[in-house]
Short mmCIF file of C-alpha atoms in Angstrom, two decimals:
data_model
loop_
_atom_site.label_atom_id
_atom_site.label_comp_id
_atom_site.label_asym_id
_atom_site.label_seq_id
_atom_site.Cartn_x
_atom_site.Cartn_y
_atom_site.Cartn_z
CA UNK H 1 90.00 318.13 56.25
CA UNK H 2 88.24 314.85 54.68
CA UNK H 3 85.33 315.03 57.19
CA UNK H 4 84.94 319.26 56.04
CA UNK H 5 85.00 318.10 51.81
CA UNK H 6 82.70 315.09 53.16
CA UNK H 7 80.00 317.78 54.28
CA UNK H 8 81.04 320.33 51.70
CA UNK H 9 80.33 317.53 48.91
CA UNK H 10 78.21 315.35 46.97
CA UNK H 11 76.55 313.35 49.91
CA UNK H 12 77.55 309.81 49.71
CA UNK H 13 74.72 307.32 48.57
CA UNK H 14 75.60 303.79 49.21
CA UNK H 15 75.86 302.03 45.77
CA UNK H 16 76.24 305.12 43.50
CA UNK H 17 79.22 305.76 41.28
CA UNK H 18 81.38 308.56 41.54
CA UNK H 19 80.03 311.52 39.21
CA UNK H 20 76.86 310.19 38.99
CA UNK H 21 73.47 311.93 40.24
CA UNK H 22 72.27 309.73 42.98
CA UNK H 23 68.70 310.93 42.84
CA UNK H 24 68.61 309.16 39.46
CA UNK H 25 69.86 306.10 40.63
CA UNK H 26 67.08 303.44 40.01
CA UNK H 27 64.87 305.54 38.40
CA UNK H 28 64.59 304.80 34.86
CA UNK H 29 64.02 307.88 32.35
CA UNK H 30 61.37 308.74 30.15
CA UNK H 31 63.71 307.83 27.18
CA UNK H 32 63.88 304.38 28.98
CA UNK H 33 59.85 303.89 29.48
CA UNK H 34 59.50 305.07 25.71
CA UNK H 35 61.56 302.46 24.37
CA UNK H 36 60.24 299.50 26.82
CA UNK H 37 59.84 296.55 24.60
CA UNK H 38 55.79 296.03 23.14
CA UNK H 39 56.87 292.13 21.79
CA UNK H 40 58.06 291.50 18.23
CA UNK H 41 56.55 293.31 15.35
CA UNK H 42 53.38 291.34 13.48
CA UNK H 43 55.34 292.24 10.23
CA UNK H 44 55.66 288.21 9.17
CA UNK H 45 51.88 288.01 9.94
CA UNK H 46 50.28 290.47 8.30
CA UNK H 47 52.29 289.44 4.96
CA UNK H 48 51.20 285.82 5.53
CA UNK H 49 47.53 286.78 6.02
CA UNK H 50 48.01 288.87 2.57
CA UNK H 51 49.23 286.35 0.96
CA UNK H 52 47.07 283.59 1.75
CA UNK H 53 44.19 286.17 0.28
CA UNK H 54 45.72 287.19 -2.56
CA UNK H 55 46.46 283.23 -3.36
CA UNK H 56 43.28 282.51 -3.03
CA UNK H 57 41.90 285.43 -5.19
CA UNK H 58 43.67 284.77 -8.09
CA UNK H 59 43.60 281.14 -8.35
CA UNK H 60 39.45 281.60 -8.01
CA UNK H 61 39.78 283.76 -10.66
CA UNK H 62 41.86 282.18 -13.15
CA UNK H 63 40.03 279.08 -11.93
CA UNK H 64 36.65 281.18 -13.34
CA UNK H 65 38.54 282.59 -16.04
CA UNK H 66 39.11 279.29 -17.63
CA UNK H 67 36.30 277.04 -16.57
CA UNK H 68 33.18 279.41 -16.06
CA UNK H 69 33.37 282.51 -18.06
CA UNK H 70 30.95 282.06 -21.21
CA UNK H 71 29.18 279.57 -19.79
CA UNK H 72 25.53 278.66 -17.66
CA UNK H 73 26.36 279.14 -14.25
CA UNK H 74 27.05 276.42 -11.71
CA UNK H 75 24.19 276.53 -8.71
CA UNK H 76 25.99 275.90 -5.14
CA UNK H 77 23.15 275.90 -3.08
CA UNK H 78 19.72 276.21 -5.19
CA UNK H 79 18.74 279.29 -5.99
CA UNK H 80 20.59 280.69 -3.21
CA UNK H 81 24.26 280.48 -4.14
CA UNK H 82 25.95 279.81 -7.56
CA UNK H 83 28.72 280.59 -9.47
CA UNK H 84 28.27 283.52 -12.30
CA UNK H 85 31.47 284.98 -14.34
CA UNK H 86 31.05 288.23 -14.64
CA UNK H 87 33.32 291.68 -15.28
CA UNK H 88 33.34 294.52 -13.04
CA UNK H 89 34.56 297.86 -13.66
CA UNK H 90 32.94 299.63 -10.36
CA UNK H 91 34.07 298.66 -6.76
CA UNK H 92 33.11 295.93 -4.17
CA UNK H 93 29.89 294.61 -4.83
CA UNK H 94 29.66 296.58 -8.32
CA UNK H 95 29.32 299.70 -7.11
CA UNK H 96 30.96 302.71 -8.99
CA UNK H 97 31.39 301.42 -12.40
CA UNK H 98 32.14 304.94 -13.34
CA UNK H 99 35.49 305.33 -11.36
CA UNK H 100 37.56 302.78 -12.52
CA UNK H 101 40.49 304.61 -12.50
CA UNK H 102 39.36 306.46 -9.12
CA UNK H 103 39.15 303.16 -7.62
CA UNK H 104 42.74 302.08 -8.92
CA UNK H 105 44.52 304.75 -7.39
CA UNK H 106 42.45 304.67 -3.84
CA UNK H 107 43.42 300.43 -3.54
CA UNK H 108 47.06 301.90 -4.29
CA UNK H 109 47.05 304.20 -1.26
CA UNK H 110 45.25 301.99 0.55
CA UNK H 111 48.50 299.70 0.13
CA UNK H 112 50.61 302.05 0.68
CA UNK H 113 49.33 303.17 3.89
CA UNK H 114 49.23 299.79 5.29
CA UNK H 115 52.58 298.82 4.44
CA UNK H 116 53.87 301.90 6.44
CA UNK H 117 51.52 300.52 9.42
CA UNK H 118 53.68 297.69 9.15
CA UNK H 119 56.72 298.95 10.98
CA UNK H 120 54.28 299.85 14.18
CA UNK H 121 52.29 296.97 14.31
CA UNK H 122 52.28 294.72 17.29
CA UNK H 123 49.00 293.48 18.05
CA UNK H 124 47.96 290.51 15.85
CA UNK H 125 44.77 290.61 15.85
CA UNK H 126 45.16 293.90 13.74
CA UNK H 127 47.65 292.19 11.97
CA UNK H 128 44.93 289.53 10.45
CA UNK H 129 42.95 292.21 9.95
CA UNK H 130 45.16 294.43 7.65
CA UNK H 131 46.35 291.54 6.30
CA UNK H 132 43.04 290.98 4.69
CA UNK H 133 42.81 294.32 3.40
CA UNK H 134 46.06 294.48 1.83
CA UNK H 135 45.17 291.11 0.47
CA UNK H 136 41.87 291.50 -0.77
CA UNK H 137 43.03 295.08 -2.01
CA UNK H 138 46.10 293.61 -4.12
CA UNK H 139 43.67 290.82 -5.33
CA UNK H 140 41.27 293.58 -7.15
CA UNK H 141 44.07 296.15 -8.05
CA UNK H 142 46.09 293.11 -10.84
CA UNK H 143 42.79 292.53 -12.55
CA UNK H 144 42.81 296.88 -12.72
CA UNK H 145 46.30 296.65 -14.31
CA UNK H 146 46.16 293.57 -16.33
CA UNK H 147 42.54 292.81 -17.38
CA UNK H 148 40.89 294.64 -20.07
CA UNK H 149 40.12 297.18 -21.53
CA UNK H 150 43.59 298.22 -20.38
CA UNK H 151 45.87 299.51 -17.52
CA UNK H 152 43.97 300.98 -14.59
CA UNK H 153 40.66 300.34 -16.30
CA UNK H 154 41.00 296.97 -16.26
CA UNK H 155 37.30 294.90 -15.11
CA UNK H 156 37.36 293.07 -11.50
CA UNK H 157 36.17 289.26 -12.01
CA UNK H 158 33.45 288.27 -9.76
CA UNK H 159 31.41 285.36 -9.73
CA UNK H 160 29.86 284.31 -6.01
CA UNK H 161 26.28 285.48 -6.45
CA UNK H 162 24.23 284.90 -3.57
CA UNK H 163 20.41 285.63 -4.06
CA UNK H 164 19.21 288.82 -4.14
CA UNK H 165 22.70 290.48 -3.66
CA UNK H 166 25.82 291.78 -5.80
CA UNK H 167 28.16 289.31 -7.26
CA UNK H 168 31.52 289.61 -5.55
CA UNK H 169 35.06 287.59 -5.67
CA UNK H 170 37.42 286.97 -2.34
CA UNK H 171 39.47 289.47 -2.44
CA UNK H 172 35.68 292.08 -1.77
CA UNK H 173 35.42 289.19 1.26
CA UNK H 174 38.57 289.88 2.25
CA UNK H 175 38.28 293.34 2.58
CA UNK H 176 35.03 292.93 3.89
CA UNK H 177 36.17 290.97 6.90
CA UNK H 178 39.06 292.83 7.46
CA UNK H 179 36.99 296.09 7.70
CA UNK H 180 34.49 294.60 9.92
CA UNK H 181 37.41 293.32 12.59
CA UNK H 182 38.92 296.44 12.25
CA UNK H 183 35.64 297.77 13.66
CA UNK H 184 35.64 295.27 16.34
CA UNK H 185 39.37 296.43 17.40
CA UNK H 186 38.43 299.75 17.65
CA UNK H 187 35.51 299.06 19.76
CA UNK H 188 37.38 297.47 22.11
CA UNK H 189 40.29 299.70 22.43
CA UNK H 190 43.09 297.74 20.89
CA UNK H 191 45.28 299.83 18.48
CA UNK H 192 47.82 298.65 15.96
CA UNK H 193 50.50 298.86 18.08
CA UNK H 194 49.43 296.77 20.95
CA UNK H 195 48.23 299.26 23.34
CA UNK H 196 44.89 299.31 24.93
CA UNK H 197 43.06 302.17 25.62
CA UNK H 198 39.48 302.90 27.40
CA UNK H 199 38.32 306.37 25.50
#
C-alpha cells in the first residue's frame, strides 16, 4: 500500500520539504532577482557634494557682497581673470534676464526632481554629479528669494569674469560640471542606479 501512494504521489526529491514544489527548489524567483541587493544607496553623498557647493556659493558671495560690490575690481590673472560684483536677474552666464521668475520655479523642480532620484541612486559617480546640480541650483535659487528687488525676482551675484566671457558665481560652475559628468555617465552607460547598460 506505501509503495502504490509512493508511485501515486508527489515523487520524492532528496532534500525537499514536505508540501513544497520540488521543481522550485534552488531556483530563486523573479521576486528574488528583483530585489538582489545593488550596494547602499549614495543618499549621504549626494547631500555632502550639495552641501560642500552650496557652502562654497554663499560664503563667495557674501564674501563679494561685503568686500567687492561698489568697488574697482580685483585682477586674478591680468586681463584674463578678475573679480567683478555684479547682479544678475537672467540665468547661468546672464542669459534670460527676462525670466526671473521662469527661472525660479525651473531651479525648484529641478530640486525637486533630484531629491526624488535620491531614493534610487546607487552609483556615485552620479551621485557627485547631482550633487553639484542640486548644489549649484540651491546656491542661485536663495539669492532669487532673498536678494532684491524681492521674492522670486531676486538678482543672482556673480563676479568671476574671465576675458571675453559672461561673469558667473560657483554655484553656474557647479551646475556646469555636474551637467557635463552627467553627459559623460550617459555616454558610457552608467545610470543612476548602478546599472550598466550598452544601448
Amino acid at each position: 500500500m506505501a509503495e502504490a501512494e509512493s508511485i501515486i504521489g508527489t515523487p520524492d526529491v532528496e532534500g525537499a520539504e514536505p508540501g513544497q514544489d520540488p521543481q522550485s527548489e534552488g531556483v530563486p524567483g523573479d521576486d528574488e532577482a528583483a530585489k538582489a541587493p545593488k550596494g547602499s544607496r549614495k543618499i549621504v553623498a549626494l547631500f555632502a557634494v550639495a552641501a560642500v557647493a552650496y557652502a562654497l556659493d554663499l560664503i563667495s558671495k557674501m564674501l563679494v557682497v561685503a568686500k567687492l560690490e561698489h568697488h574697482e575690481p580685483i585682477e586674478i590673472i591680468g586681463d584674463w581673470l578678475r573679480f567683478e560684483a555684479i547682479r544678475n536677474a537672467g540665468a547661468a552666464f546672464g542669459m534670460g534676464q527676462a525670466f526671473t521668475i521662469l527661472f525660479t520655479f525651473i531651479a525648484a523642480a529641478v530640486i525637486v526632481v533630484i531629491v526624488r532620484l535620491a531614493r534610487k541612486l546607487y552609483s556615485l559617480p552620479w551621485a557627485i554629479a547631482l550633487g553639484l546640480l542640486l548644489g549649484g541650483a540651491l546656491g542661485n535659487l536663495t539669492d532669487r528669494l532673498f536678494r532684491a528687488p524681492g521674492v522670486f525676482e531676486g538678482h543672482v551675484v556673480d563676479f568671476i569674469a574671465p576675458k571675453n566671457f559672461a561673469v558667473f558665481n560657483l554655484a553656474d560652475s557647479a551646475i556646469v560640471c555636474g551637467g557635463i559628468l552627467i553627459v559623460i555617465l550617459s555616454f558610457k552607460g552608467l545610470d543612476p542606479d548602478g546599472t550598466v547598460h550598452k544601448d
